Coordinates of C-alpha atoms in Angstrom, one line a residue:
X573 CA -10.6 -4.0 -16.1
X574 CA -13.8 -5.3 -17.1
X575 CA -13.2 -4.4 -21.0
X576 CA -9.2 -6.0 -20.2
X577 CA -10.8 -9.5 -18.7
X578 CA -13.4 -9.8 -21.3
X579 CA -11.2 -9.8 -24.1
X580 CA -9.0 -12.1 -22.3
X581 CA -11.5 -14.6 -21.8
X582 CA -12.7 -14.5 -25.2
X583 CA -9.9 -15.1 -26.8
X584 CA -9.0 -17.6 -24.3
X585 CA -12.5 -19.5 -24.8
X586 CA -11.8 -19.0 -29.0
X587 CA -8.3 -20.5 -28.6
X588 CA -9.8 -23.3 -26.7
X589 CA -12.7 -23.9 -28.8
X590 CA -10.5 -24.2 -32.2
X591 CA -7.6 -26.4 -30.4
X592 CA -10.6 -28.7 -29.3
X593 CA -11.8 -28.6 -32.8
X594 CA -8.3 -29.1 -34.3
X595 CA -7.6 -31.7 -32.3
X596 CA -10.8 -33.9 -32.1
X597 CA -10.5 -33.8 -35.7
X598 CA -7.5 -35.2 -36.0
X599 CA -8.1 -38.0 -33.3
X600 CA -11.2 -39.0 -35.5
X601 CA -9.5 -38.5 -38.7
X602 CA -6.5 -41.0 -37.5
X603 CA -8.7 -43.2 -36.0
X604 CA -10.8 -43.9 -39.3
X605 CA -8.4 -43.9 -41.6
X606 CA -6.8 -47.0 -39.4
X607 CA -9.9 -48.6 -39.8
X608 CA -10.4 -48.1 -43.3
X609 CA -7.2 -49.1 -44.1
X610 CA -7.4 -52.0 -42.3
X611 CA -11.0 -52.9 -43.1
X612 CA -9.4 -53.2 -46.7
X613 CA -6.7 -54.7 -46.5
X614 CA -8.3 -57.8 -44.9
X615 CA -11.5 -58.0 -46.9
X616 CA -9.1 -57.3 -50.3
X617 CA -7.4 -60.4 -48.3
X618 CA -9.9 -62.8 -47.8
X619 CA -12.4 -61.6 -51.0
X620 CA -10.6 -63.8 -53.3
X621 CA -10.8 -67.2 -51.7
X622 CA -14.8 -66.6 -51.1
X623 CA -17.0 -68.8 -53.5
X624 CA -19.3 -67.0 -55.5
X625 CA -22.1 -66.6 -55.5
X626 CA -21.9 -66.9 -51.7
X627 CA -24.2 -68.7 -49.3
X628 CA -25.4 -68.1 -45.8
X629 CA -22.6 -69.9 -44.4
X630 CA -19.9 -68.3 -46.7
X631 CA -21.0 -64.7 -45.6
X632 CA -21.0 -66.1 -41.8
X633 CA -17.6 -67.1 -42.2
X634 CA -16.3 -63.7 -43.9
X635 CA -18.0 -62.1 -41.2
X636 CA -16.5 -63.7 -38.3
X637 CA -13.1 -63.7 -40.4
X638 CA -13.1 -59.7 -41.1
X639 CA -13.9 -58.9 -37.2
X640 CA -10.8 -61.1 -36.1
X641 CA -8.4 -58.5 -37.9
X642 CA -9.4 -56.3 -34.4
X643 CA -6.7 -57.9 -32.0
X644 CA -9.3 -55.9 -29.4
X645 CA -12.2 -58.0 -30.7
X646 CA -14.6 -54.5 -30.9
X647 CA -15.2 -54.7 -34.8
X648 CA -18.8 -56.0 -35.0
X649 CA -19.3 -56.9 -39.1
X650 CA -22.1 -57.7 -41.0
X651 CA -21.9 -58.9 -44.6
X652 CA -25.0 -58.9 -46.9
X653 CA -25.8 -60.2 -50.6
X654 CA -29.0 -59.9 -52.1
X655 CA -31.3 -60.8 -49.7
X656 CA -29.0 -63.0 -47.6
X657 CA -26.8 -61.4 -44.7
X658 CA -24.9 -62.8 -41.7
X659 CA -23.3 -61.2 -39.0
X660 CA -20.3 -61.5 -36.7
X661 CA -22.3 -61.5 -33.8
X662 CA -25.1 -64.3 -34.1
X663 CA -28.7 -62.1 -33.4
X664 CA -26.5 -58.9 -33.8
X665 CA -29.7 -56.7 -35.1
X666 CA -27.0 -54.1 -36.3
X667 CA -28.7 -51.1 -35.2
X668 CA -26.1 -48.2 -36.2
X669 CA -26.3 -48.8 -40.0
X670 CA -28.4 -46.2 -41.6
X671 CA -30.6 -46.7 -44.6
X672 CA -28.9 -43.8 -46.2
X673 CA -25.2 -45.5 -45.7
X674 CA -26.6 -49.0 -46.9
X675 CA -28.2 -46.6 -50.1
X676 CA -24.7 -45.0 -50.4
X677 CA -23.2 -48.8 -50.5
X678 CA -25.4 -49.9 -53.2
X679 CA -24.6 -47.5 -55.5
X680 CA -21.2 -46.9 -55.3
X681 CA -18.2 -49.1 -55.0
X682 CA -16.5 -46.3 -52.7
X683 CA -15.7 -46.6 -49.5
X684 CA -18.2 -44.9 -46.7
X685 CA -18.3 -44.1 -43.1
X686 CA -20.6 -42.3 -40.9
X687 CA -20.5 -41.6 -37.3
X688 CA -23.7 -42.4 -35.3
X689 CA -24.6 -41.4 -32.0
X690 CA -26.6 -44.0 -29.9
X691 CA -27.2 -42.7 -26.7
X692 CA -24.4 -41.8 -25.0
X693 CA -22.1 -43.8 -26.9
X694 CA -20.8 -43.0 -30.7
X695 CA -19.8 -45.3 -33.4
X696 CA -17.7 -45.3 -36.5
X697 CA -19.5 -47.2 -39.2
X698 CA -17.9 -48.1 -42.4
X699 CA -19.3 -49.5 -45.6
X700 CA -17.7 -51.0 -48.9
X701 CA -18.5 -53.3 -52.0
X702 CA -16.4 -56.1 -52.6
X703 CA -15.4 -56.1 -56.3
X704 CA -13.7 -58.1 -58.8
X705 CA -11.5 -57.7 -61.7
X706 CA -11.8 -58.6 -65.6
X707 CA -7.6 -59.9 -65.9
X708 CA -8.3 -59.4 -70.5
X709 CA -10.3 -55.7 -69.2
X710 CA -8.8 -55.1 -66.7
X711 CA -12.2 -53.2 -65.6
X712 CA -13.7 -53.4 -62.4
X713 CA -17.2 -54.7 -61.5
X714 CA -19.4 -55.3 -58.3
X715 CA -20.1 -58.5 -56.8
X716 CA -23.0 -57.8 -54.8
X717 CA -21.5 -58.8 -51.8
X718 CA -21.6 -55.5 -49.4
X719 CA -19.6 -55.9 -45.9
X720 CA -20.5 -52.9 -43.3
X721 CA -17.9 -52.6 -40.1
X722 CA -19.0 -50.9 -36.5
X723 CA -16.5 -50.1 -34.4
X724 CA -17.3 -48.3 -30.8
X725 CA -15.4 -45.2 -30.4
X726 CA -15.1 -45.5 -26.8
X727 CA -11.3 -45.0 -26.8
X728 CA -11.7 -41.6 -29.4
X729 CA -14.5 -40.7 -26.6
X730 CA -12.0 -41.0 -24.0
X731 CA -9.2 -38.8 -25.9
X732 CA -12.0 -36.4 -26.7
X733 CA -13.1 -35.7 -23.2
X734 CA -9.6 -35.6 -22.1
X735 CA -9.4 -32.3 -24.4
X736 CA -12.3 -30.9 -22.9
X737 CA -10.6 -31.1 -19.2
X738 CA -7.5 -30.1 -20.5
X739 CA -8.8 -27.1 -22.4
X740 CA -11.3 -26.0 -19.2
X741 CA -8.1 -26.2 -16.6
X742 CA -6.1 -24.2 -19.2
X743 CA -8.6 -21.6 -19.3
X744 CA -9.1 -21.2 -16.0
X745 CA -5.6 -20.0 -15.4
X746 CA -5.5 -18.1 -18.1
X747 CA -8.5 -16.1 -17.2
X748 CA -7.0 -15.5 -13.5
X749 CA -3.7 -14.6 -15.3
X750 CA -5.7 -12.1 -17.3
X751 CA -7.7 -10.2 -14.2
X752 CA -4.4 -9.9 -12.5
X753 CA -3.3 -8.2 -15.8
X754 CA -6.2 -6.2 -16.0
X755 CA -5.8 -5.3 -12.2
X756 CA -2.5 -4.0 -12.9
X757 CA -3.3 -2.6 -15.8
X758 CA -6.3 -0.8 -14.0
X759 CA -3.9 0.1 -11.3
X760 CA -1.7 1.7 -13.5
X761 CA -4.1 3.9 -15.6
X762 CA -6.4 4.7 -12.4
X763 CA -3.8 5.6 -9.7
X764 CA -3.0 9.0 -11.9
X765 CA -6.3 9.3 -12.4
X766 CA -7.8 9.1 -9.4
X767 CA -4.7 11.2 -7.7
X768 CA -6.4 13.7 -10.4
X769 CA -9.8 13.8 -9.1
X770 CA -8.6 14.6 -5.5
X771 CA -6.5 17.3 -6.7
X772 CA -9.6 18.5 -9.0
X773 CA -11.7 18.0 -6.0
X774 CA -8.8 20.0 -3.8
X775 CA -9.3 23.1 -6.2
X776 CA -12.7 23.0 -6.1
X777 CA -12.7 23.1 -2.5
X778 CA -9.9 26.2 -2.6
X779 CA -6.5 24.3 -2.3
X780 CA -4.8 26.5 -5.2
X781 CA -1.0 25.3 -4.2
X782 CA -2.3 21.3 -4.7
X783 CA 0.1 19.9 -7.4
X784 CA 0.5 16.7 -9.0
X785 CA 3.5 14.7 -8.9
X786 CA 4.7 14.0 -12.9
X787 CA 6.0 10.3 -13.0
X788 CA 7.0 9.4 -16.7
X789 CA 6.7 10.5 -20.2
X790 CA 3.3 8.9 -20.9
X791 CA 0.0 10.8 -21.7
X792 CA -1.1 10.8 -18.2
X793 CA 2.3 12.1 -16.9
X794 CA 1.8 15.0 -20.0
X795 CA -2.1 15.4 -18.3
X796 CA -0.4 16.0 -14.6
X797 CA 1.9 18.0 -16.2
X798 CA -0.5 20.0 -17.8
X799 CA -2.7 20.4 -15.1
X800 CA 0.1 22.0 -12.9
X801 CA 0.5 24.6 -15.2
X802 CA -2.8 25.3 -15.6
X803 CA -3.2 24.9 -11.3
X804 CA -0.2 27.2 -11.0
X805 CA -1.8 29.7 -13.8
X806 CA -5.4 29.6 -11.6
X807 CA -3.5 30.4 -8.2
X808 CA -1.7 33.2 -9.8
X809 CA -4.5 35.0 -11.2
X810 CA -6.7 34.1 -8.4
X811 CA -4.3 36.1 -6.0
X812 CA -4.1 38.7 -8.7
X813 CA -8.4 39.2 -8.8
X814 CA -7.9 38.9 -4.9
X815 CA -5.7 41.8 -4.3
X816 CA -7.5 43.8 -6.8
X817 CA -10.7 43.2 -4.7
X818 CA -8.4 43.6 -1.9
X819 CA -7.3 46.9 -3.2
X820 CA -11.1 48.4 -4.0
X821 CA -12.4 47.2 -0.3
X822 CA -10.0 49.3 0.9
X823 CA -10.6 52.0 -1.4
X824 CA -14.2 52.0 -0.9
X825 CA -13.5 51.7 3.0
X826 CA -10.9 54.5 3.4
X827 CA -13.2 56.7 0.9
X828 CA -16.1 56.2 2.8
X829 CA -14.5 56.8 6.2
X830 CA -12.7 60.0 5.2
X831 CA -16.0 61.1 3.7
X832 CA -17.9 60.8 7.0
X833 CA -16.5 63.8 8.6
X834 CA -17.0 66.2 5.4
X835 CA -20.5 65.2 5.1
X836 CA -21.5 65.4 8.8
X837 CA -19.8 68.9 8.1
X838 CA -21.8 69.8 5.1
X839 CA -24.7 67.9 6.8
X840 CA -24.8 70.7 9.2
X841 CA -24.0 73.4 7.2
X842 CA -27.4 72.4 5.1
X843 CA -29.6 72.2 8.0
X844 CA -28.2 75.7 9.0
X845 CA -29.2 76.6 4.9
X846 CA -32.8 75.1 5.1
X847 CA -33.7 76.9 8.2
X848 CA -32.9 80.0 6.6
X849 CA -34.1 79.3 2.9
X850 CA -37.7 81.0 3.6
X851 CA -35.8 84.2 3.8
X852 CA -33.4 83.6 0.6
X853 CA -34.4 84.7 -2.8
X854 CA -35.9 81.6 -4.7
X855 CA -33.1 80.6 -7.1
X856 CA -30.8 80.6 -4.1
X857 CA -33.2 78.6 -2.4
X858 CA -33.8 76.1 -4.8
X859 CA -29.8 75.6 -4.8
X860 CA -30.0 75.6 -1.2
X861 CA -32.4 72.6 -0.7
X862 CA -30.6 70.7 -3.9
X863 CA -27.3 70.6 -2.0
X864 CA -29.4 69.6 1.2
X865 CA -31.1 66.9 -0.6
X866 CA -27.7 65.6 -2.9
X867 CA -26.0 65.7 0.5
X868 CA -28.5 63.8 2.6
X869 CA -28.2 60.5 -0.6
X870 CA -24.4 61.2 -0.7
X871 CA -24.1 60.1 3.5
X872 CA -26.5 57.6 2.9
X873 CA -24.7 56.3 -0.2
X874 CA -21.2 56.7 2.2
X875 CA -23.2 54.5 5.1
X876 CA -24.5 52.1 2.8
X877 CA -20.6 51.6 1.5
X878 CA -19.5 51.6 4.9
X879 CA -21.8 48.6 6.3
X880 CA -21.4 46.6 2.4
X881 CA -17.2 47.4 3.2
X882 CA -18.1 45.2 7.0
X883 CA -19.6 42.5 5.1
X884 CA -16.9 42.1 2.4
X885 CA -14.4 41.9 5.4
X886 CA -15.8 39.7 7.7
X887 CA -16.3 42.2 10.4
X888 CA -20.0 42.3 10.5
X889 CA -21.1 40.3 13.4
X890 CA -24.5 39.8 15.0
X891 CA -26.3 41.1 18.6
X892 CA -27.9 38.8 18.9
X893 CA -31.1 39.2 21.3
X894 CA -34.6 37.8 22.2
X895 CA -36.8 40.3 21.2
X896 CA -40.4 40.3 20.2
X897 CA -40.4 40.2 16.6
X898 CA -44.0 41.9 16.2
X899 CA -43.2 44.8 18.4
X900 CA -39.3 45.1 16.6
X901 CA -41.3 45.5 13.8
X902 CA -43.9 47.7 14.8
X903 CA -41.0 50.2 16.0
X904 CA -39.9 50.5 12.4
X905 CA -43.1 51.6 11.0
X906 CA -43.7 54.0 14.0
X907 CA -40.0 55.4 13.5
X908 CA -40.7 56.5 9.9
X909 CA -43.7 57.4 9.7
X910 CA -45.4 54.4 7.8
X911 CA -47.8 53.3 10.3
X912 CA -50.4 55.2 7.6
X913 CA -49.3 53.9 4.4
X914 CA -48.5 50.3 5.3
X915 CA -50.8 48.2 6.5
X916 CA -49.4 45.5 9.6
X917 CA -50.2 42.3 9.8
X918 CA -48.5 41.5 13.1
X919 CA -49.3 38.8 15.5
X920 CA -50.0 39.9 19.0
X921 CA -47.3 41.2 21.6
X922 CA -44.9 38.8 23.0
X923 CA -46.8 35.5 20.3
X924 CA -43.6 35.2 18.3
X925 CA -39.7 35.8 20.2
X926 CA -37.0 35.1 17.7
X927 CA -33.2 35.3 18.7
X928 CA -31.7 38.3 16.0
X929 CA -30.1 41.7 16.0
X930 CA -32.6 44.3 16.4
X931 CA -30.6 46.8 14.6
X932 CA -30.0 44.6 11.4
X933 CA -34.0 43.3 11.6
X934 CA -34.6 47.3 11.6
X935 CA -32.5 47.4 8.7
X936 CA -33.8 44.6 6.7
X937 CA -37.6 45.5 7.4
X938 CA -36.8 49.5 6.5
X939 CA -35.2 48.7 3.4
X940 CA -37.9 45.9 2.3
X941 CA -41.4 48.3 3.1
X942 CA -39.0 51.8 1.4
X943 CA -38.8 50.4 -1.6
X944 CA -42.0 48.7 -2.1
X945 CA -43.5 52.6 -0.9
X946 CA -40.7 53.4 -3.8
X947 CA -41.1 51.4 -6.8
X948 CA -44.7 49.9 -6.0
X949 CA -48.0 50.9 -5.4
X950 CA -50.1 51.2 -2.2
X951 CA -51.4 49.3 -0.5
X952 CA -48.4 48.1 1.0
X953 CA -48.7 45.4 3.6
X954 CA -46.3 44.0 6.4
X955 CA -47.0 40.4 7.1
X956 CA -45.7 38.4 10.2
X957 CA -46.4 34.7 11.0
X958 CA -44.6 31.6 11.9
X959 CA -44.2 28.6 9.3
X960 CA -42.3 24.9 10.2
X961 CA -39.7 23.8 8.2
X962 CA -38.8 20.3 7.0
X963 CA -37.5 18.6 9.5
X964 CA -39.5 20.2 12.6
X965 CA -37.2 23.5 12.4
X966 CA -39.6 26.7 12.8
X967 CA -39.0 30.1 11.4
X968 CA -40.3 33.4 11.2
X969 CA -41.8 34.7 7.7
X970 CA -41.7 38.4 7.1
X971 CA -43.6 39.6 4.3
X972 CA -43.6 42.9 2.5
X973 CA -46.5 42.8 -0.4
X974 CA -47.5 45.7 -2.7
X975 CA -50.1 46.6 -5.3
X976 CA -47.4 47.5 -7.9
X977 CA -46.8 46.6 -11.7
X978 CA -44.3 43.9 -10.4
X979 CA -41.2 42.4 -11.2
X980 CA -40.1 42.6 -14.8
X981 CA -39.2 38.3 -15.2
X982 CA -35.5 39.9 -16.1
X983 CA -35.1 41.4 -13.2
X984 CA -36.0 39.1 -10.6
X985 CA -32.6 37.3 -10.9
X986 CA -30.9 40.4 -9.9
X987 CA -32.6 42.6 -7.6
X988 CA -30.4 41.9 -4.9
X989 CA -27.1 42.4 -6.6
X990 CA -25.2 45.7 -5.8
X991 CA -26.0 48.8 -7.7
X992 CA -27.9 46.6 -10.2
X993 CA -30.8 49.1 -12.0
X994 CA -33.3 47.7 -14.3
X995 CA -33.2 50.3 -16.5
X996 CA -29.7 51.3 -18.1
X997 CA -30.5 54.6 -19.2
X998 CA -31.6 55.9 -15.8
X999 CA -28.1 57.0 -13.8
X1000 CA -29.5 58.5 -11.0
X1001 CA -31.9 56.9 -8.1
X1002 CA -33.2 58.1 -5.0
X1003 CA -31.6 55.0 -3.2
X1004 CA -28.0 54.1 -3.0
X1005 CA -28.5 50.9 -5.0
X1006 CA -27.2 48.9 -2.4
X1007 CA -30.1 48.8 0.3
X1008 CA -31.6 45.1 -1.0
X1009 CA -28.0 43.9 -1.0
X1010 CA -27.6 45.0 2.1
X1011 CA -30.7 43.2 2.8
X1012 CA -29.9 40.4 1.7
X1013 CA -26.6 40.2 3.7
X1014 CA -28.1 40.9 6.8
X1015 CA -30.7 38.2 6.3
X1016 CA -28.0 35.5 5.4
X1017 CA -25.8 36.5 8.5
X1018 CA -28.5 35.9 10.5
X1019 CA -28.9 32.1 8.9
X1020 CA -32.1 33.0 7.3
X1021 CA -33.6 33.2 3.5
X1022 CA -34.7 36.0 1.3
X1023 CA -36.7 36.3 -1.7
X1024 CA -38.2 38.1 -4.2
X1025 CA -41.4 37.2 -6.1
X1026 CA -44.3 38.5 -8.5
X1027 CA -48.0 37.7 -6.7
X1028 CA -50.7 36.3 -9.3
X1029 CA -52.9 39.1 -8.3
X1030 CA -50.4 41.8 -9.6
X1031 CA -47.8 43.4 -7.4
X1032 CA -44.3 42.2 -5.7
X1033 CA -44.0 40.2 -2.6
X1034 CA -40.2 39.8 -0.7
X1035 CA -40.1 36.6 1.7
X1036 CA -37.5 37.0 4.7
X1037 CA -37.2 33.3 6.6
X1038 CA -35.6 33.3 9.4
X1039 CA -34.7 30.6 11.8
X1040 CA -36.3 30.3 15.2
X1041 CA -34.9 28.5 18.5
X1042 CA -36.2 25.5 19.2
X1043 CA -38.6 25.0 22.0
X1044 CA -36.4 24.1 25.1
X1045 CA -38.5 21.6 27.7
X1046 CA -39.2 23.1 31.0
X1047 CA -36.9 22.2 34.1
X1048 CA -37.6 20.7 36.6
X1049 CA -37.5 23.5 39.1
X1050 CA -40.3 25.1 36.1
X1051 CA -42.7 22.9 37.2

């Protein structure tokens, strides 16, 4: 629109500027010719009946004669030879004549004008020789006598500024005409456009079925056009990547589930085998405790696919419960065995209460210290303090920190993806591959933060944040 009313008014100011131009010049140009014309015709009248050579009272006299051919009485004449000059005007000082139109005068026998500016006021002034002719010649000489003509343009003025108003109340119009223009214009080209960015914006937000409506055969109707297809193509393979994920979280599910009772089978069956592999020969008994170890990562693999299978469907949903965070975590350590090998930096009993599920804090806290006992190096410490957030919010920080080689920089990115492993060529882990994902899932149901980091001293550190309940003010009947 702006582009649209820019050009209008350009053009609309150039059109105006070159009629003004056009048209002053023609009111001047009529208006001097006139008085050239009729400057000459009544000196070419009255020349021959002067007596020559002229005295003061003979220029006088053509002077006042010349300025009566204006029926308007504005010609103002002065009439020079040699030194002698008289004027229409007694004491008229004739202050518009220029030394360079009297020079022009002297040395030609043409006709000159110039228009001078006084002030506010401008004035035509015209300047001529008056010349006789040799009858047996027929040549042409000068006389000496000069006669010099100002005439106010007052009148010319008045036509001149009369364009100017004409040409300013023409253009405003024609710039209001041309933003209406270029608001319709705009209209036009932005409705579709804007009806565009919703539906864009209605995609974005998961509105697949949002379609444009196709008005016309111009390029924007072709763009709406286009843009269905390509909503319609989206939508359908959209539903198609849906029902395949669909398809595998069931899979996984129904695997998983009819696995349970198998392995709690074989489960038992290996306990019953490593009781008795003491009394079994030793390649039997090697066997034996592979199975019982292969079976143990195969129901932990199973649960792991089970609880990843309740996130993917929604059905993972919090107990929550205010519990002491420091004891909740002290229970974890105490119920495998890692009250030796991890070192607990806990506040004291009942100093931080959060609102969480014990069961998933377990979860996230067992997975975080195994694999930093895993894949670092002792010591491994347990930190547990409470930070404030932006804002005034307050949270609990878990820390797990160990004395490891670290993080490869690659890695970081990925660590809590599913079944993601570092190293490509190594197939088979101890873990399930899924126990920081599962971390991580647990820590966002709960409205928290997790993250994993390299320490400058050497050695990994994972962050858990989670989000404490604000301090409630004491009742009344507290006090």
């Amino acid at each position: 629109m702006l582009a649209f009313t820019l050009v209008a008014a350009v053009t609309a100011a150039t059109t105006g500027a070159l009629t003004f131009r056009e048209a002053r010049t023609g009111v001047l140009q009529q208006s001097q010719d006139a008085v050239i014309q009729q400057l000459r015709a009544q000196v070419g009248r009255l020349a021959p009946n002067l007596a020559f050579p002229p005295g003061q009272g003979e220029l006088g006299r053509l002077a006042g004669n010349v300025a009566r051919a204006d029926p308007s009485g504005s010609w103002r004449v002065l009439v020079t030879y040699g030194e002698l000059s008289a004027t229409s005007v007694p004491g008229d000082p004739f202050q518009e004549l220029t030394p360079a139109l009297r020079g022009s005068v002297e040395s030609s026998m043409a006709t000159v004008f110039q228009r001078v500016a006084a002030g506010d006021r401008t004035a035509l002034v015209v300047g001529m020789s008056v010349t006789f002719a040799e009858v047996p010649a027929k040549g042409v000489y000068a006389s000496g006598i000069h006669v010099f003509l100002t005439v106010p343009q007052t009148t010319e003025r008045a036509y001149v500024d009369a364009l100017v108003t004409a040409v300013e109340r023409a253009a405003v119009p024609a710039l209001t005409l041309a933003v209406l223009l270029a608001l319709l214009a705009a209209r036009g080209v932005l409705r579709p456009v804007r009806a565009l960015r919703r539906a864009t914006r209605s995609i974005a937000e998961g509105h697949l079925d949002t379609r444009l409506a196709v008005d016309g055969s111009d390029e924007l109707a072709d763009l709406s056009h286009t843009f269905n297809e390509t909503a319609a193509a989206l939508e359908k393979s959209v539903a198609e990547l849906r029902g395949m994920e669909t398809r595998a979280r069931r899979f996984a599910a129904d695997v998983s589930h009819e696995l349970r009772t198998p392995l709690a089978a074989m489960s038992a069956v290996t306990d019953v085998l490593d009781e008795d592999a003491a009394r079994l020969d030793p390649d039997t008994a090697t066997a034996v405790r592979l199975i019982s170890e292969e079976t143990v990562k195969l129901a932990r693999l199973v649960d792991d696919l089970m609880e990843i299978s309740r996130f993917d469907a929604g059905a993972a949903v919090p107990l929550l419960d205010e519990i002491d965070l420091a004891e909740s975590l002290r229970r974890t350590l105490d119920a495998r065995a890692w009250t030796g090998p991890v070192d607990a930096d806990l506040p004291a009993p009942g100093a931080l209460r959060g609102l969480v599920d014990p069961r998933r804090l377990d979860v996230v806290v067992a997975n975080l210290v195994g694999n930093a006992l895993r894949h670092g190096a002792r010591p491994v410490t347990l930190r547990l303090y409470e930070a404030g957030e932006p804002g005034g919010a307050r949270v609990a920080v878990i820390e797990v920190l160990d004395s490891g080689p670290g993080i490869p920089d690659d890695v970081l990115p990925h660590v809590f993806e599913r079944f993601y492993k570092s190293d490509a060529a190594r197939t088979r882990t101890e873990g399930s591959g899924l126990g920081l994902a599962i971390t991580a899932e647990n820590v966002r149901l709960h409205g928290g933060t997790v993250r994993a980091a390299n320490r400058p001293e050497g050695g990994a550190v994972f962050t858990v944040r989670l989000p404490l309940p604000a301090d409630e003010p004491p009742r009344e009947d507290q006090w």
